Amino acid sequence: MTTTEHITPASITPAPTTRRLGATGPTVTSPGLGAMSLSGAYGPTDDAESLRVLHAYLDAGGTLLDTGDFYGAGHNEMLIGRALQERSREDAVLSVKFGATITSTGMPRGFNGRPENVATSLAYSLRRLGVDHLDVYRPARLDPEVPIEETIGAIQEQVEAGYVRHIGLSEVGPETIRRAAAVAPISDLQIEYSLLTREIETNGILETCRELGIGVTAYGVLAKGLVAGRSGGSREIFPRFQGENLARNRALLEQIQGIAATKGISMAQLAIAWVASRGEDVVPIVGSRRLDQVTSMLGSTAVQLDDQDLARIDAALPVGAAQGDRYPTALMEQLDSER
């Protein structure tokens, strides 16, 4: 599949727009910058280049930085902390996931949502980031051994203490969302949502969020690089990049390449613009580890998809069209959102 991933036409102004994370959350820029790839998730990185990426996004007016305390075993937070040393704290809206337990090689092996872990994890994040509060704090996954009410209650204590501004969720289903929202205001749910992952439209998750005034921060917007024609390397652990699944998914995306070509944009920009088009309560989070990717990402805000474009996309990529699960079996079993 051919791609024009990093083309940004002169008619596109690379600048973010603003949206609010739910009825109670902060105002952020869209798209947000996902920082995971700056810590080696998809290949080697260079800290100097990563710092340039962070500054380029913030200099362009971007605010939303999404990270996790387990990204690079803390490296990601320390990297963002270095960038923020040169700026005002108010330049960034920091969204942090916690709770993933990892092996010595950095691979996830479970989740710890116990109340006593909340304060400890938060303390480490504040120190690595060099800040006195986080804007959004969320458990990375549901701990099956801990009622969500206990985890959210512990985060609410940190809100009341001034160390956290808002509470988010990640990869949980409708019942868990409701139980969490009964304990404290929830700003947003972070969940995978893309051209190839649309299940939240039919499984009650998006409906529940909208009923409760909870925003959606969508990750995996580029389908882990599949939209841009990427494959191989660490991506091979994901079923959608394996064998016939990969061929099928590439063929699906080829059906809409003409839309991007007609508009003079990249497939990546089309994918970001499509997620943003799903509603003002949806904020795409896009991983970038090079300066040209930041420019391409921000350029997506000028892309206009009309009714004909959207109908063509719906016909080519309906819910469930993608071949293969979005994670390996062991990781899929950890997702409350898939139950």
mmCIF file of C-alpha atoms in Angstrom:
data_model
loop_
_atom_site.group_PDB
_atom_site.id
_atom_site.type_symbol
_atom_site.label_atom_id
_atom_site.label_comp_id
_atom_site.label_asym_id
_atom_site.label_seq_id
_atom_site.Cartn_x
_atom_site.Cartn_y
_atom_site.Cartn_z
ATOM 1 C CA MET A 1 0.000 0.000 0.000
ATOM 2 C CA THR A 2 1.399 3.377 -0.958
ATOM 3 C CA THR A 3 1.244 6.249 1.472
ATOM 4 C CA THR A 4 1.776 10.008 1.580
ATOM 5 C CA GLU A 5 2.090 10.068 5.337
ATOM 6 C CA HIS A 6 4.124 13.227 5.733
ATOM 7 C CA ILE A 7 2.669 15.445 3.022
ATOM 8 C CA THR A 8 1.163 18.632 4.404
ATOM 9 C CA PRO A 9 -0.251 20.830 1.609
ATOM 10 C CA ALA A 10 0.463 24.541 1.760
ATOM 11 C CA SER A 11 -3.269 25.152 2.199
ATOM 12 C CA ILE A 12 -3.202 23.350 5.557
ATOM 13 C CA THR A 13 -2.207 25.380 8.611
ATOM 14 C CA PRO A 14 -0.586 23.074 11.178
ATOM 15 C CA ALA A 15 -2.397 24.174 14.329
ATOM 16 C CA PRO A 16 -4.552 22.320 16.859
ATOM 17 C CA THR A 17 -8.162 23.071 17.766
ATOM 18 C CA THR A 18 -9.668 23.000 21.267
ATOM 19 C CA ARG A 19 -12.190 20.661 22.818
ATOM 20 C CA ARG A 20 -13.282 19.866 26.344
ATOM 21 C CA LEU A 21 -12.810 16.461 27.943
ATOM 22 C CA GLY A 22 -16.386 15.732 28.914
ATOM 23 C CA ALA A 23 -18.710 17.910 30.937
ATOM 24 C CA THR A 24 -16.342 18.238 33.885
ATOM 25 C CA GLY A 25 -12.870 17.909 32.374
ATOM 26 C CA PRO A 26 -10.258 20.381 31.163
ATOM 27 C CA THR A 27 -10.173 22.153 27.823
ATOM 28 C CA VAL A 28 -7.442 20.599 25.693
ATOM 29 C CA THR A 29 -6.121 20.804 22.179
ATOM 30 C CA SER A 30 -7.056 18.282 19.530
ATOM 31 C CA PRO A 31 -5.235 16.260 18.448
ATOM 32 C CA GLY A 32 -3.316 15.454 21.604
ATOM 33 C CA LEU A 33 0.250 14.169 21.512
ATOM 34 C CA GLY A 34 0.713 10.563 22.592
ATOM 35 C CA ALA A 35 4.214 10.272 24.024
ATOM 36 C CA MET A 36 4.617 6.483 24.262
ATOM 37 C CA SER A 37 6.569 6.198 21.000
ATOM 38 C CA LEU A 38 9.171 8.630 22.371
ATOM 39 C CA SER A 39 10.346 5.883 24.719
ATOM 40 C CA GLY A 40 11.080 3.147 22.206
ATOM 41 C CA ALA A 41 7.682 1.485 21.836
ATOM 42 C CA TYR A 42 8.073 1.243 18.044
ATOM 43 C CA GLY A 43 11.841 1.328 17.674
ATOM 44 C CA PRO A 44 14.919 3.234 18.861
ATOM 45 C CA THR A 45 14.523 6.892 19.760
ATOM 46 C CA ASP A 46 16.836 9.794 20.433
ATOM 47 C CA ASP A 47 16.078 11.968 23.454
ATOM 48 C CA ALA A 48 17.267 15.143 21.738
ATOM 49 C CA GLU A 49 14.884 14.567 18.827
ATOM 50 C CA SER A 50 12.110 13.573 21.228
ATOM 51 C CA LEU A 51 12.519 16.852 23.109
ATOM 52 C CA ARG A 52 12.301 18.721 19.805
ATOM 53 C CA VAL A 53 9.054 16.879 19.064
ATOM 54 C CA LEU A 54 7.566 17.847 22.426
ATOM 55 C CA HIS A 55 8.571 21.482 22.026
ATOM 56 C CA ALA A 56 7.308 21.620 18.428
ATOM 57 C CA TYR A 57 3.874 20.430 19.523
ATOM 58 C CA LEU A 58 3.716 22.854 22.448
ATOM 59 C CA ASP A 59 5.113 25.733 20.371
ATOM 60 C CA ALA A 60 2.333 25.172 17.825
ATOM 61 C CA GLY A 61 -0.218 25.710 20.581
ATOM 62 C CA GLY A 62 -0.764 22.061 21.507
ATOM 63 C CA THR A 63 -1.436 21.335 25.167
ATOM 64 C CA LEU A 64 -2.518 17.721 25.684
ATOM 65 C CA LEU A 65 0.382 15.376 26.475
ATOM 66 C CA ASP A 66 -0.596 11.773 27.136
ATOM 67 C CA THR A 67 1.781 9.434 28.932
ATOM 68 C CA GLY A 68 1.928 6.489 31.328
ATOM 69 C CA ASP A 69 4.197 5.953 34.305
ATOM 70 C CA PHE A 70 5.196 2.582 32.810
ATOM 71 C CA TYR A 71 6.191 3.915 29.363
ATOM 72 C CA GLY A 72 9.871 3.138 29.158
ATOM 73 C CA ALA A 73 9.753 2.225 32.868
ATOM 74 C CA GLY A 74 9.509 5.910 33.793
ATOM 75 C CA HIS A 75 11.665 7.256 30.958
ATOM 76 C CA ASN A 76 8.681 8.880 29.246
ATOM 77 C CA GLU A 77 7.689 10.941 32.251
ATOM 78 C CA MET A 78 11.280 12.031 32.852
ATOM 79 C CA LEU A 79 11.558 13.081 29.199
ATOM 80 C CA ILE A 80 8.405 15.191 29.431
ATOM 81 C CA GLY A 81 9.692 16.597 32.695
ATOM 82 C CA ARG A 82 12.854 17.758 30.933
ATOM 83 C CA ALA A 83 10.778 19.528 28.288
ATOM 84 C CA LEU A 84 8.604 21.217 30.906
ATOM 85 C CA GLN A 85 11.635 22.575 32.764
ATOM 86 C CA GLU A 86 11.994 25.083 29.936
ATOM 87 C CA ARG A 87 8.342 26.109 29.896
ATOM 88 C CA SER A 88 5.460 27.298 32.030
ATOM 89 C CA ARG A 89 3.554 24.490 33.742
ATOM 90 C CA GLU A 90 0.384 25.937 32.236
ATOM 91 C CA ASP A 91 1.625 25.148 28.725
ATOM 92 C CA ALA A 92 0.695 21.481 29.142
ATOM 93 C CA VAL A 93 -2.324 19.434 30.147
ATOM 94 C CA LEU A 94 -0.769 16.266 31.543
ATOM 95 C CA SER A 95 -2.782 13.064 31.228
ATOM 96 C CA VAL A 96 -1.123 10.138 33.011
ATOM 97 C CA LYS A 97 -1.999 6.440 33.221
ATOM 98 C CA PHE A 98 -0.822 4.334 36.149
ATOM 99 C CA GLY A 99 -1.124 0.846 37.568
ATOM 100 C CA ALA A 100 0.553 -1.354 34.970
ATOM 101 C CA THR A 101 3.092 -3.714 36.510
ATOM 102 C CA ILE A 102 6.015 -4.596 34.281
ATOM 103 C CA THR A 103 8.859 -7.088 34.088
ATOM 104 C CA SER A 104 12.541 -6.147 34.180
ATOM 105 C CA THR A 105 12.431 -5.979 30.373
ATOM 106 C CA GLY A 106 9.578 -3.478 30.487
ATOM 107 C CA MET A 107 6.828 -5.849 29.322
ATOM 108 C CA PRO A 108 3.436 -5.531 31.051
ATOM 109 C CA ARG A 109 2.390 -8.411 33.275
ATOM 110 C CA GLY A 110 -0.620 -7.133 35.184
ATOM 111 C CA PHE A 111 -2.296 -4.193 36.873
ATOM 112 C CA ASN A 112 -2.399 -2.833 40.390
ATOM 113 C CA GLY A 113 -5.429 -0.740 41.189
ATOM 114 C CA ARG A 114 -5.213 -1.022 44.975
ATOM 115 C CA PRO A 115 -5.915 2.244 46.798
ATOM 116 C CA GLU A 116 -2.520 2.244 48.504
ATOM 117 C CA ASN A 117 -0.833 2.073 45.100
ATOM 118 C CA VAL A 118 -2.554 5.238 43.889
ATOM 119 C CA ALA A 119 -0.698 7.636 46.188
ATOM 120 C CA THR A 120 2.621 5.853 45.671
ATOM 121 C CA SER A 121 2.379 5.833 41.887
ATOM 122 C CA LEU A 122 1.254 9.451 41.867
ATOM 123 C CA ALA A 123 4.204 10.536 43.997
ATOM 124 C CA TYR A 124 6.657 8.975 41.555
ATOM 125 C CA SER A 125 4.912 10.584 38.570
ATOM 126 C CA LEU A 126 4.941 14.027 40.130
ATOM 127 C CA ARG A 127 8.649 13.692 40.872
ATOM 128 C CA ARG A 128 9.592 12.401 37.398
ATOM 129 C CA LEU A 129 7.521 15.058 35.663
ATOM 130 C CA GLY A 130 8.728 17.803 37.994
ATOM 131 C CA VAL A 131 5.244 19.191 38.629
ATOM 132 C CA ASP A 132 3.008 19.688 41.649
ATOM 133 C CA HIS A 133 -0.178 18.294 40.097
ATOM 134 C CA LEU A 134 -1.511 16.208 37.213
ATOM 135 C CA ASP A 135 -4.400 17.382 35.076
ATOM 136 C CA VAL A 136 -5.886 13.931 34.431
ATOM 137 C CA TYR A 137 -4.969 10.740 36.294
ATOM 138 C CA ARG A 138 -6.355 7.371 35.281
ATOM 139 C CA PRO A 139 -5.852 3.647 35.940
ATOM 140 C CA ALA A 140 -4.363 2.105 32.812
ATOM 141 C CA ARG A 141 -6.645 -0.922 33.067
ATOM 142 C CA LEU A 142 -9.177 -2.385 35.471
ATOM 143 C CA ASP A 143 -7.624 -4.471 38.219
ATOM 144 C CA PRO A 144 -9.928 -7.525 38.373
ATOM 145 C CA GLU A 145 -9.066 -8.000 42.047
ATOM 146 C CA VAL A 146 -10.028 -4.469 43.114
ATOM 147 C CA PRO A 147 -13.488 -2.885 42.821
ATOM 148 C CA ILE A 148 -13.290 0.162 40.577
ATOM 149 C CA GLU A 149 -14.998 2.151 43.335
ATOM 150 C CA GLU A 150 -11.956 1.695 45.563
ATOM 151 C CA THR A 151 -9.486 2.814 42.891
ATOM 152 C CA ILE A 152 -11.528 5.867 41.904
ATOM 153 C CA GLY A 153 -12.156 6.741 45.538
ATOM 154 C CA ALA A 154 -8.407 6.799 46.159
ATOM 155 C CA ILE A 155 -7.839 9.083 43.169
ATOM 156 C CA GLN A 156 -10.624 11.365 44.407
ATOM 157 C CA GLU A 157 -8.704 11.737 47.660
ATOM 158 C CA GLN A 158 -5.767 13.038 45.614
ATOM 159 C CA VAL A 159 -8.115 15.446 43.823
ATOM 160 C CA GLU A 160 -9.254 16.780 47.180
ATOM 161 C CA ALA A 161 -5.616 17.087 48.265
ATOM 162 C CA GLY A 162 -4.806 19.148 45.151
ATOM 163 C CA TYR A 163 -2.425 16.714 43.465
ATOM 164 C CA VAL A 164 -4.859 15.725 40.700
ATOM 165 C CA ARG A 165 -7.342 17.931 38.851
ATOM 166 C CA HIS A 166 -9.515 15.367 37.015
ATOM 167 C CA ILE A 167 -10.111 11.609 36.939
ATOM 168 C CA GLY A 168 -10.080 9.546 33.767
ATOM 169 C CA LEU A 169 -10.638 5.915 32.836
ATOM 170 C CA SER A 170 -9.013 3.622 30.282
ATOM 171 C CA GLU A 171 -10.279 0.569 28.379
ATOM 172 C CA VAL A 172 -13.302 -0.208 30.538
ATOM 173 C CA GLY A 173 -16.832 -1.181 29.602
ATOM 174 C CA PRO A 174 -20.240 0.424 30.271
ATOM 175 C CA GLU A 175 -20.868 -1.154 33.689
ATOM 176 C CA THR A 176 -17.450 -0.115 35.019
ATOM 177 C CA ILE A 177 -17.885 3.388 33.613
ATOM 178 C CA ARG A 178 -21.184 3.770 35.467
ATOM 179 C CA ARG A 179 -19.771 2.439 38.733
ATOM 180 C CA ALA A 180 -16.789 4.785 38.520
ATOM 181 C CA ALA A 181 -18.953 7.802 37.695
ATOM 182 C CA ALA A 182 -21.105 7.088 40.754
ATOM 183 C CA VAL A 183 -18.046 7.676 42.953
ATOM 184 C CA ALA A 184 -16.569 10.840 41.407
ATOM 185 C CA PRO A 185 -16.815 12.966 38.253
ATOM 186 C CA ILE A 186 -15.066 11.301 35.312
ATOM 187 C CA SER A 187 -13.592 13.588 32.655
ATOM 188 C CA ASP A 188 -12.894 11.087 29.891
ATOM 189 C CA LEU A 189 -12.428 7.502 28.840
ATOM 190 C CA GLN A 190 -9.261 6.651 26.952
ATOM 191 C CA ILE A 191 -9.899 3.828 24.502
ATOM 192 C CA GLU A 192 -8.775 2.602 21.106
ATOM 193 C CA TYR A 193 -10.843 4.150 18.306
ATOM 194 C CA SER A 194 -9.861 4.304 14.663
ATOM 195 C CA LEU A 195 -10.934 3.496 11.123
ATOM 196 C CA LEU A 196 -10.226 -0.155 11.941
ATOM 197 C CA THR A 197 -11.454 -0.172 15.555
ATOM 198 C CA ARG A 198 -15.019 1.108 15.783
ATOM 199 C CA GLU A 199 -16.592 -1.252 18.284
ATOM 200 C CA ILE A 200 -17.298 1.475 20.853
ATOM 201 C CA GLU A 201 -20.022 2.673 18.493
ATOM 202 C CA THR A 202 -22.044 -0.523 18.964
ATOM 203 C CA ASN A 203 -21.046 -2.097 22.302
ATOM 204 C CA GLY A 204 -22.560 0.595 24.516
ATOM 205 C CA ILE A 205 -19.310 2.323 25.485
ATOM 206 C CA LEU A 206 -19.732 5.492 23.427
ATOM 207 C CA GLU A 207 -23.431 5.647 24.265
ATOM 208 C CA THR A 208 -22.703 5.367 27.996
ATOM 209 C CA CYS A 209 -20.024 8.039 27.880
ATOM 210 C CA ARG A 210 -22.353 10.453 26.124
ATOM 211 C CA GLU A 211 -25.196 9.738 28.512
ATOM 212 C CA LEU A 212 -22.930 10.546 31.482
ATOM 213 C CA GLY A 213 -21.136 13.538 29.926
ATOM 214 C CA ILE A 214 -17.802 11.725 29.710
ATOM 215 C CA GLY A 215 -15.414 12.570 26.875
ATOM 216 C CA VAL A 216 -13.449 10.085 24.780
ATOM 217 C CA THR A 217 -9.721 10.370 24.192
ATOM 218 C CA ALA A 218 -9.062 8.039 21.292
ATOM 219 C CA TYR A 219 -5.719 6.277 21.031
ATOM 220 C CA GLY A 220 -4.504 3.939 18.293
ATOM 221 C CA VAL A 221 -5.889 6.421 15.763
ATOM 222 C CA LEU A 222 -3.365 5.285 13.129
ATOM 223 C CA ALA A 223 -3.991 1.604 13.958
ATOM 224 C CA LYS A 224 -0.437 1.259 15.311
ATOM 225 C CA GLY A 225 0.952 2.498 11.994
ATOM 226 C CA LEU A 226 -1.129 0.278 9.722
ATOM 227 C CA VAL A 227 -2.933 3.303 8.292
ATOM 228 C CA ALA A 228 0.442 4.711 7.207
ATOM 229 C CA GLY A 229 1.561 1.425 5.662
ATOM 230 C CA ARG A 230 3.826 0.421 8.537
ATOM 231 C CA SER A 231 4.441 -3.208 9.527
ATOM 232 C CA GLY A 232 7.169 -5.448 10.922
ATOM 233 C CA GLY A 233 9.297 -5.074 14.030
ATOM 234 C CA SER A 234 7.477 -4.948 17.347
ATOM 235 C CA ARG A 235 4.137 -4.690 15.536
ATOM 236 C CA GLU A 236 4.289 -8.366 14.606
ATOM 237 C CA ILE A 237 2.966 -9.358 18.033
ATOM 238 C CA PHE A 238 -0.393 -7.815 17.109
ATOM 239 C CA PRO A 239 -2.785 -10.162 15.238
ATOM 240 C CA ARG A 240 -3.767 -7.487 12.729
ATOM 241 C CA PHE A 241 -0.174 -7.432 11.451
ATOM 242 C CA GLN A 242 0.071 -11.181 10.955
ATOM 243 C CA GLY A 243 -0.273 -13.220 7.749
ATOM 244 C CA GLU A 244 -3.597 -13.001 5.982
ATOM 245 C CA ASN A 245 -4.878 -10.533 8.560
ATOM 246 C CA LEU A 246 -2.325 -7.968 7.417
ATOM 247 C CA ALA A 247 -3.180 -8.465 3.743
ATOM 248 C CA ARG A 248 -6.901 -8.161 4.468
ATOM 249 C CA ASN A 249 -6.526 -5.006 6.554
ATOM 250 C CA ARG A 250 -4.327 -3.338 3.961
ATOM 251 C CA ALA A 251 -6.917 -4.135 1.308
ATOM 252 C CA LEU A 252 -9.627 -2.541 3.446
ATOM 253 C CA LEU A 253 -7.656 0.692 3.770
ATOM 254 C CA GLU A 254 -6.859 0.791 0.067
ATOM 255 C CA GLN A 255 -10.574 1.276 -0.591
ATOM 256 C CA ILE A 256 -10.460 4.785 0.868
ATOM 257 C CA GLN A 257 -7.060 5.946 -0.356
ATOM 258 C CA GLY A 258 -8.808 7.843 -3.117
ATOM 259 C CA ILE A 259 -10.397 10.181 -0.576
ATOM 260 C CA ALA A 260 -6.987 11.199 0.757
ATOM 261 C CA ALA A 261 -5.540 11.512 -2.750
ATOM 262 C CA THR A 262 -8.391 13.751 -3.902
ATOM 263 C CA LYS A 263 -7.904 16.077 -0.951
ATOM 264 C CA GLY A 264 -4.112 16.133 -1.295
ATOM 265 C CA ILE A 265 -3.608 14.788 2.211
ATOM 266 C CA SER A 266 -2.014 11.697 3.710
ATOM 267 C CA MET A 267 -3.823 8.596 4.885
ATOM 268 C CA ALA A 268 -2.632 9.444 8.398
ATOM 269 C CA GLN A 269 -4.295 12.860 8.205
ATOM 270 C CA LEU A 270 -7.471 11.268 6.862
ATOM 271 C CA ALA A 271 -7.513 8.807 9.765
ATOM 272 C CA ILE A 272 -7.025 11.546 12.379
ATOM 273 C CA ALA A 273 -9.664 13.780 10.785
ATOM 274 C CA TRP A 274 -12.139 10.882 10.685
ATOM 275 C CA VAL A 275 -11.777 10.218 14.429
ATOM 276 C CA ALA A 276 -12.143 13.941 15.149
ATOM 277 C CA SER A 277 -15.312 13.978 13.033
ATOM 278 C CA ARG A 278 -17.047 11.502 15.340
ATOM 279 C CA GLY A 279 -18.075 14.266 17.726
ATOM 280 C CA GLU A 280 -16.893 17.283 19.683
ATOM 281 C CA ASP A 281 -16.568 14.987 22.690
ATOM 282 C CA VAL A 282 -13.888 12.878 20.958
ATOM 283 C CA VAL A 283 -10.219 13.918 21.064
ATOM 284 C CA PRO A 284 -7.725 11.893 18.992
ATOM 285 C CA ILE A 285 -4.378 11.118 20.643
ATOM 286 C CA VAL A 286 -1.635 10.654 18.048
ATOM 287 C CA GLY A 287 1.846 9.314 18.656
ATOM 288 C CA SER A 288 4.644 11.235 16.951
ATOM 289 C CA ARG A 289 8.396 10.798 17.280
ATOM 290 C CA ARG A 290 9.640 13.029 14.440
ATOM 291 C CA LEU A 291 9.106 16.704 13.673
ATOM 292 C CA ASP A 292 7.490 16.020 10.302
ATOM 293 C CA GLN A 293 4.966 13.756 12.013
ATOM 294 C CA VAL A 294 3.992 16.606 14.349
ATOM 295 C CA THR A 295 3.394 18.856 11.348
ATOM 296 C CA SER A 296 1.363 16.162 9.605
ATOM 297 C CA MET A 297 -0.683 15.474 12.740
ATOM 298 C CA LEU A 298 -1.544 19.112 13.323
ATOM 299 C CA GLY A 299 -2.359 19.584 9.642
ATOM 300 C CA SER A 300 -5.235 17.136 10.045
ATOM 301 C CA THR A 301 -7.279 19.837 11.785
ATOM 302 C CA ALA A 302 -7.846 21.584 8.451
ATOM 303 C CA VAL A 303 -9.176 18.454 6.733
ATOM 304 C CA GLN A 304 -12.886 18.608 5.967
ATOM 305 C CA LEU A 305 -14.756 15.330 5.441
ATOM 306 C CA ASP A 306 -18.157 15.791 3.801
ATOM 307 C CA ASP A 307 -21.149 13.465 3.983
ATOM 308 C CA GLN A 308 -20.058 11.639 0.841
ATOM 309 C CA ASP A 309 -16.592 11.007 2.281
ATOM 310 C CA LEU A 310 -18.044 9.694 5.530
ATOM 311 C CA ALA A 311 -20.536 7.461 3.732
ATOM 312 C CA ARG A 312 -17.754 5.985 1.614
ATOM 313 C CA ILE A 313 -15.673 5.290 4.713
ATOM 314 C CA ASP A 314 -18.646 3.668 6.476
ATOM 315 C CA ALA A 315 -19.262 1.408 3.497
ATOM 316 C CA ALA A 316 -15.625 0.329 3.220
ATOM 317 C CA LEU A 317 -14.823 0.076 6.948
ATOM 318 C CA PRO A 318 -17.931 -0.797 8.967
ATOM 319 C CA VAL A 319 -17.735 -1.876 12.597
ATOM 320 C CA GLY A 320 -15.989 -5.247 12.781
ATOM 321 C CA ALA A 321 -14.389 -5.087 9.335
ATOM 322 C CA ALA A 322 -10.800 -5.402 10.583
ATOM 323 C CA GLN A 323 -9.268 -8.865 10.512
ATOM 324 C CA GLY A 324 -7.696 -10.048 13.788
ATOM 325 C CA ASP A 325 -7.885 -8.837 17.376
ATOM 326 C CA ARG A 326 -6.298 -5.517 18.275
ATOM 327 C CA TYR A 327 -4.059 -7.127 20.923
ATOM 328 C CA PRO A 328 -2.591 -10.615 21.481
ATOM 329 C CA THR A 329 -4.937 -12.990 23.333
ATOM 330 C CA ALA A 330 -3.310 -12.551 26.756
ATOM 331 C CA LEU A 331 -3.655 -8.760 26.560
ATOM 332 C CA MET A 332 -7.193 -8.914 25.166
ATOM 333 C CA GLU A 333 -8.196 -10.892 28.256
ATOM 334 C CA GLN A 334 -7.084 -7.956 30.422
ATOM 335 C CA LEU A 335 -9.473 -5.513 28.734
ATOM 336 C CA ASP A 336 -12.676 -4.816 30.642
ATOM 337 C CA SER A 337 -13.862 -3.000 27.503
ATOM 338 C CA GLU A 338 -13.913 -6.322 25.611
ATOM 339 C CA ARG A 339 -16.043 -8.203 28.132
#
